[in-house]
Tab-separated table of C-alpha atoms in Angstrom:
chain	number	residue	atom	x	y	z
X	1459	UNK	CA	-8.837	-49.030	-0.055
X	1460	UNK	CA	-10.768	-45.970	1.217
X	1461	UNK	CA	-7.116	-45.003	2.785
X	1462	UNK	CA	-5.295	-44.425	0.338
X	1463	UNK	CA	-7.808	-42.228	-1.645
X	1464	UNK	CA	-5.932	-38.932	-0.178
X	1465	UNK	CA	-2.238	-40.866	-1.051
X	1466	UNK	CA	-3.762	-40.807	-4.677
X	1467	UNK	CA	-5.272	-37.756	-5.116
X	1468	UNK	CA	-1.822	-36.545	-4.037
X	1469	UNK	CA	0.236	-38.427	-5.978
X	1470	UNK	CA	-1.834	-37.348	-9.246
X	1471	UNK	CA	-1.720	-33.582	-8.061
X	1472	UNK	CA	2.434	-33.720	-7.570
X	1473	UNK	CA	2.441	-35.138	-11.348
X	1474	UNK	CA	-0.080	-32.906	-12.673
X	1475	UNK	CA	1.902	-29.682	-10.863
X	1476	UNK	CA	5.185	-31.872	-12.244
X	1477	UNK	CA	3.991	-31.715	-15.962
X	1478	UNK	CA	2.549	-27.734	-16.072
X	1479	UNK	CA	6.121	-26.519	-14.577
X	1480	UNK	CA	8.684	-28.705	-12.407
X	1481	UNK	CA	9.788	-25.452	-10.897
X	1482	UNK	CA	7.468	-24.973	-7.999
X	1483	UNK	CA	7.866	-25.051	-4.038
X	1484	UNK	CA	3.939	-26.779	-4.425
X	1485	UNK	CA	5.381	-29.922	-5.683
X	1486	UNK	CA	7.882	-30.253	-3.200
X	1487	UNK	CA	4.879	-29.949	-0.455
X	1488	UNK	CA	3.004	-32.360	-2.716
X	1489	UNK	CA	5.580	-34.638	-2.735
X	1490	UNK	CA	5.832	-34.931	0.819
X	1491	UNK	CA	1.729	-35.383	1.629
X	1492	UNK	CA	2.165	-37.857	-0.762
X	1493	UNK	CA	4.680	-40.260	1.029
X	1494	UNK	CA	2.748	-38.853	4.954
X	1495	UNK	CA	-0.417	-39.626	3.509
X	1496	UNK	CA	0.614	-43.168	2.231
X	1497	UNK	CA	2.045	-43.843	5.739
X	1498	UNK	CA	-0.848	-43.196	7.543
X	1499	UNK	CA	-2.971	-45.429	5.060
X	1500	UNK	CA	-0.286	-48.280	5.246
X	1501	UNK	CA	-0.714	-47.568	9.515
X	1502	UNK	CA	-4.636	-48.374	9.278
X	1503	UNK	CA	-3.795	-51.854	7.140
X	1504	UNK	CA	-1.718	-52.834	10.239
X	1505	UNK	CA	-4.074	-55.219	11.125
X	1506	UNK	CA	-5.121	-56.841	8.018
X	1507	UNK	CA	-1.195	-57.658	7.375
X	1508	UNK	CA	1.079	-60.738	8.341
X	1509	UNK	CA	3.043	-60.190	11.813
X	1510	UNK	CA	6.086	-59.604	9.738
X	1511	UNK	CA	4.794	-56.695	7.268
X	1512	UNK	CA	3.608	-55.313	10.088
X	1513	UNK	CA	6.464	-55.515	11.672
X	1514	UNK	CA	8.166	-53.530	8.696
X	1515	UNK	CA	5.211	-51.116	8.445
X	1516	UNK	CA	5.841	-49.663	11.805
X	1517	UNK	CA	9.760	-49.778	11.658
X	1518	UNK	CA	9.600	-48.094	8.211
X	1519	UNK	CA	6.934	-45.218	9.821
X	1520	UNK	CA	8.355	-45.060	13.696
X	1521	UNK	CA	11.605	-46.622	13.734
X	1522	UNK	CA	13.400	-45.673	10.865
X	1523	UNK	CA	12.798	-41.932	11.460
X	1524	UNK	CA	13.381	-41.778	14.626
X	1525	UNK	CA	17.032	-43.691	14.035
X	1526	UNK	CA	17.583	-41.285	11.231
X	1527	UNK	CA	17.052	-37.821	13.028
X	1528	UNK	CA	19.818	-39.157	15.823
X	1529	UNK	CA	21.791	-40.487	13.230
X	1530	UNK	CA	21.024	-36.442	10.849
X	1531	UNK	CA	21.854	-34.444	14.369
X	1532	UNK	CA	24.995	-36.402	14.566
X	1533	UNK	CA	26.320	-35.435	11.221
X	1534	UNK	CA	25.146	-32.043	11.133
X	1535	UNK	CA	26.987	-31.617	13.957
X	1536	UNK	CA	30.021	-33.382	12.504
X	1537	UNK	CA	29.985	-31.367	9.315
X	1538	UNK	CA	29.402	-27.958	10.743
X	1539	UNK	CA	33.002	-28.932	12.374
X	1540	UNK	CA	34.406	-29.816	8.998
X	1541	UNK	CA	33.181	-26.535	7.798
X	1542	UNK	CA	34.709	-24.353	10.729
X	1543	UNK	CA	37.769	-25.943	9.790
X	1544	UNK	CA	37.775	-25.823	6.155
X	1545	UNK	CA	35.696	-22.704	5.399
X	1546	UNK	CA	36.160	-20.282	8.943
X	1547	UNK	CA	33.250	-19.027	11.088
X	1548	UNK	CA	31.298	-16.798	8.984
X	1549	UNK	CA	27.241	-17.348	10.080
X	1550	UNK	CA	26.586	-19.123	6.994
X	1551	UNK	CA	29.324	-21.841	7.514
X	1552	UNK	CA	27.431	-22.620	11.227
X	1553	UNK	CA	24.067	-23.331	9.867
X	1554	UNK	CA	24.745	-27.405	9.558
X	1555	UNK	CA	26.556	-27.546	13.298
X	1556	UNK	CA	23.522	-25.672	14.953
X	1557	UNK	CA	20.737	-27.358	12.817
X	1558	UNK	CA	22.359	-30.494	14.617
X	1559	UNK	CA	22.559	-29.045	17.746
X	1560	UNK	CA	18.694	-27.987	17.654
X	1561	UNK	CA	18.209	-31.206	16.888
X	1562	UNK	CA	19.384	-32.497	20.488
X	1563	UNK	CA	17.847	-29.900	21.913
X	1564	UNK	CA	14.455	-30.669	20.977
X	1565	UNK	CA	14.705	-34.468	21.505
X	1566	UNK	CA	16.164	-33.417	24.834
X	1567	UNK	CA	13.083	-31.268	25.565
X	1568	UNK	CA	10.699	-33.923	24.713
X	1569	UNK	CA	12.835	-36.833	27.074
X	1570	UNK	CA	12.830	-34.420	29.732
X	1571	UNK	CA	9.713	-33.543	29.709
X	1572	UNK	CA	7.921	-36.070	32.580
X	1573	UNK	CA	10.876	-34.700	34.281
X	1574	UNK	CA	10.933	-31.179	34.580
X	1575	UNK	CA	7.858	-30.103	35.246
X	1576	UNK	CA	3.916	-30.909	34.975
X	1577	UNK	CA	2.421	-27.422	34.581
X	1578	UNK	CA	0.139	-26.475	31.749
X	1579	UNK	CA	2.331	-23.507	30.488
X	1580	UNK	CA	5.215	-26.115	30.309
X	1581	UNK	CA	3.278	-28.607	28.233
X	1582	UNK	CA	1.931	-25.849	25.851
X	1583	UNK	CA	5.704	-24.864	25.551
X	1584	UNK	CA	6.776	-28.463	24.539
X	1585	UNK	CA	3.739	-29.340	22.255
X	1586	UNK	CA	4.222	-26.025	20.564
X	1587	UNK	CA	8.156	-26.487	20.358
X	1588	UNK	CA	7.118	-29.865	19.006
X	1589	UNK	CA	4.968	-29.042	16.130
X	1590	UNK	CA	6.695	-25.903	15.096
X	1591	UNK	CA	9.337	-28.003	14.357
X	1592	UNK	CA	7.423	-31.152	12.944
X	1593	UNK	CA	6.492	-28.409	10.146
X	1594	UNK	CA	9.547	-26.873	9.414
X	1595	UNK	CA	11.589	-30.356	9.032
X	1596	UNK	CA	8.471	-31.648	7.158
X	1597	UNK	CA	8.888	-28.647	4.903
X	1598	UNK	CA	12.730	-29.355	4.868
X	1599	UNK	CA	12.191	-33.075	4.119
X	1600	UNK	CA	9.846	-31.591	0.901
X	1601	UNK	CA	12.508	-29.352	-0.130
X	1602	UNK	CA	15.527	-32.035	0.220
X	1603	UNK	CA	13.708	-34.284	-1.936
X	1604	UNK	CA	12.227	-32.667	-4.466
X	1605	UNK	CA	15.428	-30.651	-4.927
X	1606	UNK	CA	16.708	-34.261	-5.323
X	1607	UNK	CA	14.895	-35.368	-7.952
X	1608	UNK	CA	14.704	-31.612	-9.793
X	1609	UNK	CA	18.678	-31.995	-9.922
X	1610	UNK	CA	18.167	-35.361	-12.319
X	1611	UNK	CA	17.022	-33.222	-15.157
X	1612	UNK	CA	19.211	-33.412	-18.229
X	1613	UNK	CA	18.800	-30.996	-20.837
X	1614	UNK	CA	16.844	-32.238	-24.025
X	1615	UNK	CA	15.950	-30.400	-27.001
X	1616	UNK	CA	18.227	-27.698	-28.585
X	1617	UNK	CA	18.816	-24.906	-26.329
X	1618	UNK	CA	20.001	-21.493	-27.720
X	1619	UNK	CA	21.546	-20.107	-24.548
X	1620	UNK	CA	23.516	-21.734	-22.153
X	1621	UNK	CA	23.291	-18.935	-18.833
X	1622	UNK	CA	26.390	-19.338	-16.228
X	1623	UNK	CA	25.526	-17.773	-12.727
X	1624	UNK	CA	28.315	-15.639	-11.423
X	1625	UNK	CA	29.406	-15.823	-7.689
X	1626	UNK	CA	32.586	-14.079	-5.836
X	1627	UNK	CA	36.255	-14.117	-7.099
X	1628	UNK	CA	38.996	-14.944	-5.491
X	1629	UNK	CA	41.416	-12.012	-4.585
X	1630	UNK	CA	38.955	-9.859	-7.050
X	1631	UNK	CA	39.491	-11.127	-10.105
X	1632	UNK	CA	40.113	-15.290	-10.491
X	1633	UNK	CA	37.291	-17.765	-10.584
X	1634	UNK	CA	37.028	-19.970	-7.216
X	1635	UNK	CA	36.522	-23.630	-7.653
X	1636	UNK	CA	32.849	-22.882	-6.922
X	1637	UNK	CA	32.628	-20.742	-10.203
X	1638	UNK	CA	34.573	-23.220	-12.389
X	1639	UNK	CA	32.531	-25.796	-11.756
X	1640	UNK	CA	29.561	-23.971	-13.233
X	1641	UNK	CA	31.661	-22.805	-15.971
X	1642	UNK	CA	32.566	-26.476	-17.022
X	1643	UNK	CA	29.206	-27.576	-16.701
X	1644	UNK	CA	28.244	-25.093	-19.099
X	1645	UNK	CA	31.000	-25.622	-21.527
X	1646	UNK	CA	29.807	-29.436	-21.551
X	1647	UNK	CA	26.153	-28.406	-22.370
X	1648	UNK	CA	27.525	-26.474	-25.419
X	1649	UNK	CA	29.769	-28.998	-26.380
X	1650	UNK	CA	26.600	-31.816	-26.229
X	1651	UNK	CA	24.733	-29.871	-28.024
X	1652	UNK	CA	27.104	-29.453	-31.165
X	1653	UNK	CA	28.168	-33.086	-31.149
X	1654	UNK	CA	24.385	-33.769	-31.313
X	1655	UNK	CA	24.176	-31.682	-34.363
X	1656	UNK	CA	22.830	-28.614	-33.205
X	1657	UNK	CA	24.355	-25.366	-33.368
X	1658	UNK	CA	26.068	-24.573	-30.606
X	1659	UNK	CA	24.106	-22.355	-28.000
X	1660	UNK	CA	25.910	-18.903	-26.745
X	1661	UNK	CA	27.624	-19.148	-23.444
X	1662	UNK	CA	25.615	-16.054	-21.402
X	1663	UNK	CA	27.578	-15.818	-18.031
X	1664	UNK	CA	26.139	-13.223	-15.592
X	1665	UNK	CA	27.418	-11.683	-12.691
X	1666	UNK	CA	28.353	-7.536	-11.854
X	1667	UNK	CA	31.131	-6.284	-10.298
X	1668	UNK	CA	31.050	-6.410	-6.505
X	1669	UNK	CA	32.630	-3.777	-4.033
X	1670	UNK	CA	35.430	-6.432	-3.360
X	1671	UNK	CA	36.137	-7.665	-7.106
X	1672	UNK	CA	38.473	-5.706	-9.512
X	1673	UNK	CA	36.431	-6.226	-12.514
X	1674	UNK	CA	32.967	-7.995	-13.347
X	1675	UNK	CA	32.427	-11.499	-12.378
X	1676	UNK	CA	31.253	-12.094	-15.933
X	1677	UNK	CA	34.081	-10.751	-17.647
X	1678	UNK	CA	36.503	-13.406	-15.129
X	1679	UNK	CA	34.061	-15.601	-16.165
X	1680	UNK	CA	33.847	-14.858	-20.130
X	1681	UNK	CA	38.352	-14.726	-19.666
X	1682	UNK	CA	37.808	-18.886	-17.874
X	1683	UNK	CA	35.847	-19.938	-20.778
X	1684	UNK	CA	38.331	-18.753	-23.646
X	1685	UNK	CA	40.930	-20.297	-21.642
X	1686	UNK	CA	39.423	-23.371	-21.423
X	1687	UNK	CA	38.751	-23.748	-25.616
X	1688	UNK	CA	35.817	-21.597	-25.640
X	1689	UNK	CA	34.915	-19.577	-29.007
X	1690	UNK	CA	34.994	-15.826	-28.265
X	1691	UNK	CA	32.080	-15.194	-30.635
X	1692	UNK	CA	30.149	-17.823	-28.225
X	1693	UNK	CA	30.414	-16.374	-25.309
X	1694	UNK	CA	28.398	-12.999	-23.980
X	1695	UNK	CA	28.690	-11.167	-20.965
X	1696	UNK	CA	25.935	-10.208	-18.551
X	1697	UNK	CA	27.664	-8.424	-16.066
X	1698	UNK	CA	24.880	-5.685	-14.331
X	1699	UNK	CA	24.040	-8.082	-12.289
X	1700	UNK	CA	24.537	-8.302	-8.096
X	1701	UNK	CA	21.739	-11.099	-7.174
X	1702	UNK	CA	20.183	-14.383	-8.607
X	1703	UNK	CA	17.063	-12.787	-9.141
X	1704	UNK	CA	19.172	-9.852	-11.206
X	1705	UNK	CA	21.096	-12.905	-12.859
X	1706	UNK	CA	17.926	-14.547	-14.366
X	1707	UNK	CA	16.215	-11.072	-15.022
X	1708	UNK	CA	18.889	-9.426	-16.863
X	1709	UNK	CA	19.682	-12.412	-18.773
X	1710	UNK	CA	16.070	-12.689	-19.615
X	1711	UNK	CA	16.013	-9.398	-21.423
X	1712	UNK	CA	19.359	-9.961	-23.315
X	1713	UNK	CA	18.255	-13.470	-24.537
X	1714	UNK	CA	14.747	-11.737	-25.860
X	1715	UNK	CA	16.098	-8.814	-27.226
X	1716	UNK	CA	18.283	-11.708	-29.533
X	1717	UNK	CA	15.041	-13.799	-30.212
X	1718	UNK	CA	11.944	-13.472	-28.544
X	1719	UNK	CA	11.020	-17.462	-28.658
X	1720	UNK	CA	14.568	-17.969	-26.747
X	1721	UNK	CA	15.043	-21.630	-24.955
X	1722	UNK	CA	17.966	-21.641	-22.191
X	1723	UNK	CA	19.135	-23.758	-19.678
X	1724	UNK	CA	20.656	-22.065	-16.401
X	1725	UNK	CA	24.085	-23.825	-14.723
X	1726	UNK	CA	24.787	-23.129	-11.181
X	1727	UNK	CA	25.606	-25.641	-8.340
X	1728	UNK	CA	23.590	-28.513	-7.283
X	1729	UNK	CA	22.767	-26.965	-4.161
X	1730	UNK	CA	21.713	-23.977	-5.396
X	1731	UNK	CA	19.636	-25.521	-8.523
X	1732	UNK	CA	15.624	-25.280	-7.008
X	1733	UNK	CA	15.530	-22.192	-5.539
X	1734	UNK	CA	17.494	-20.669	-8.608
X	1735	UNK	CA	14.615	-22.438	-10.768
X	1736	UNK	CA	11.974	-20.835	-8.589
X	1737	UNK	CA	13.529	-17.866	-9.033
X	1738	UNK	CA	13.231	-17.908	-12.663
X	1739	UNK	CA	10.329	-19.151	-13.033
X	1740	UNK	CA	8.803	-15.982	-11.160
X	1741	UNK	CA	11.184	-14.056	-13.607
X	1742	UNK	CA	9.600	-15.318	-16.643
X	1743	UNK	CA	12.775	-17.119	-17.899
X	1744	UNK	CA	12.285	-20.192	-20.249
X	1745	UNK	CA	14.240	-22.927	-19.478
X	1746	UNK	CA	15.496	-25.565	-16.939
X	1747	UNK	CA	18.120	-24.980	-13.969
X	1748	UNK	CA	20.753	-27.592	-14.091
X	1749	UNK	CA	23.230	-28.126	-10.906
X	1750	UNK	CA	26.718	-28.854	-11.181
X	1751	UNK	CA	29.039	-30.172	-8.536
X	1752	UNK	CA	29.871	-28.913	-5.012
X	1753	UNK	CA	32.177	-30.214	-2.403
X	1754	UNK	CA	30.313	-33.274	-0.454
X	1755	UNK	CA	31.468	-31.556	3.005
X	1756	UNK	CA	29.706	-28.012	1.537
X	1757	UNK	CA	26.493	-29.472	0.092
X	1758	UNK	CA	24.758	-29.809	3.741
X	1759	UNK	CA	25.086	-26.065	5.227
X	1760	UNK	CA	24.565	-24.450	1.699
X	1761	UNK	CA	21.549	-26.249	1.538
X	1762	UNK	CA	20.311	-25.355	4.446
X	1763	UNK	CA	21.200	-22.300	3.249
X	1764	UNK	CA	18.751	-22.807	0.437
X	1765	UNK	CA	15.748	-23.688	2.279
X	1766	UNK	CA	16.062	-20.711	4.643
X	1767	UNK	CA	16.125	-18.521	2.470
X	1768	UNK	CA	13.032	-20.106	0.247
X	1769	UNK	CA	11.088	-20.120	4.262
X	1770	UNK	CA	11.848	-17.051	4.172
X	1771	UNK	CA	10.375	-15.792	0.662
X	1772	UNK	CA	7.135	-17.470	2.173
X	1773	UNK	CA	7.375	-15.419	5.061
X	1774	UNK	CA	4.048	-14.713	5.563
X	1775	UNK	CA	1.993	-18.134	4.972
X	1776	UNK	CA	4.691	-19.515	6.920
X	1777	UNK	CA	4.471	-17.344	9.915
X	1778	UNK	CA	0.740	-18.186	10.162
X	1779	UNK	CA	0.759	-21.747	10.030
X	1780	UNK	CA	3.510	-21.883	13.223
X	1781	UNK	CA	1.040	-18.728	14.627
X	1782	UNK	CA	-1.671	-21.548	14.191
X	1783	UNK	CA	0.143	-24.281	15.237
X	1784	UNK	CA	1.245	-22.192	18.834
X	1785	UNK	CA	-2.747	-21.950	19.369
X	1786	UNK	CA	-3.241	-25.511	18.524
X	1787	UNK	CA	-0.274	-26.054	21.208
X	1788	UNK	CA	-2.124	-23.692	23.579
X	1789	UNK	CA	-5.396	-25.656	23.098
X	1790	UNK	CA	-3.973	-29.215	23.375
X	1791	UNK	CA	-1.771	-27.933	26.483
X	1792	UNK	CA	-4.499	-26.562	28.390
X	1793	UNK	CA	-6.370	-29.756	27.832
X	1794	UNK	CA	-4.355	-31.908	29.728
């Protein structure tokens, strides 16, 4: 039972991190040590176990992930097709096609390797390649999942703010499909919340005026709404704004300066939902991030998207873990 002391200790640290704020990149990690740390205890039961659960043990820690990263590369590389067709070439729309792609490649590295060469530079190159990227889809893996289960949060409780992030108009000055999806989900938190018997929270969408838009996303936004049954008097406009963090920090101020003990929730996409609730959690906003719904085909590249941008935030603690993990490389590579 020693084993699965670390799985434990884990598992009560991702609920305890869970319970003071569900809207940190820490449980995510947690999360995933968890489930690594329970497969390694399950590995060191092998032997204590009937042929067939052992059987399943190693298919569920070997087999299964190794079917599902061929299987992932595949559709990556499908969907970055759908998205060249349905959304044109911009970098952002590759990001699924060449994740897949780098998927290959590194599984084609590591076949190859008994093949191409022997040296010691060469195996440093392919243990390094190897773990550099063992960490990054480990912290992807965190990310996906936790995201996952951050996105089944329903609101509870009355909320007196209901904040819509803004994104880009079509033609300047209509809301895109994107938008409108954000803008019903907020409508139907407002609406809950008065057929539960609480007064109905104020519609705060949020979102400036681009160099490409003819007037401020919010004020598109605030024009949706009142089209759609909204009350006028419900619905305020935050419309400084030119960035998610601006979104959260702006709206912060306007939703103190009308009562200082505030609770919100925030709508944007599903995709988009974590990072957006890291981000206001670091800008002191109280309340939840809810995710409406995005286009199946979409969902993969924006969130890839998503976690790039959070490795990227964590710049520096990431850069010196794959900085550590070369060395290691070096080390193990020499070695051989």
């Amino acid at each position: 039972m020693i084993a699965f002391v670390p799985t434990a200790v884990f598992f009560l640290w991702f609920c305890w991190g869970v319970r003071q704020d569900r809207r940190q990149f820490r449980n995510a990690v947690l999360l995933g040590l968890t489930v690594l740390s329970l497969s390694f205890a399950l590995l060191t039961q092998v032997d204590r176990l009937p042929g067939s659960l052992a059987v399943l043990v190693y298919s569920l820690v070997f087999l299964v992930p190794a079917l599902a990263v061929v299987v992932l590369g595949g559709f990556l590389v499908g969907n970055g097709l759908t998205m060249l067709r349905k959304e044109g070439r911009s970098p952002g729309n590759l990001l699924s096609g060449l994740a897949g792609l780098a998927i290959f490649a590194v599984l084609a590295l590591v076949v190859s390797a008994d093949y191409v060469g022997s040296s010691r530079a060469y195996q440093s190159f392919i243990v390094a390649v190897v773990l550099v990227t063992g960490y990054v889809a480990f912290l992807f893996l965190c990310f996906l999942a936790y995201a996952f289960l951050y996105g089944r949060i329903r609101v509870r409780g009355d909320v007196d703010f209901v904040v819509v992030l803004g994104s880009g108009l079509i033609g300047g000055e209509r809301v895109p499909p994107l938008l409108a999806s954000r803008l019903r989900a907020g409508l139907r938190i407002q609406r809950q919340q008065t057929e539960r018997g609480a007064d109905a929270p104020v519609l705060l969408v949020s979102g400036g005026q681009g160099p490409d838009e003819k007037l401020p996303e919010a004020e598109a936004m605030e024009r949706w709404l009142v089209a759609e049954g909204a009350d006028p008097a419900l619905v305020r406009q935050e419309s400084r704004s030119r960035t998610t963090t601006e979104n959260l920090r702006f709206s912060r101020r306007l939703m103190e300066e009308a009562d200082a003990r505030y609770v919100c929730v925030v709508v944007t996409n599903n995709f988009h939902a974590f990072r957006a609730a890291m981000t206001a959690r670091r800008e002191g906003v109280r309340g939840q991030v809810i995710g409406s719904p995005t286009a199946a085909y979409f969902w993969p590249s924006a969130t890839i998207r998503e976690f790039v941008a959070v490795f990227w935030e964590n710049r520096l603690v990431n850069a010196a873990l794959c900085a550590l993990l070369v060395a290691l490389a070096v080390v193990v590579g020499m070695r051989w």
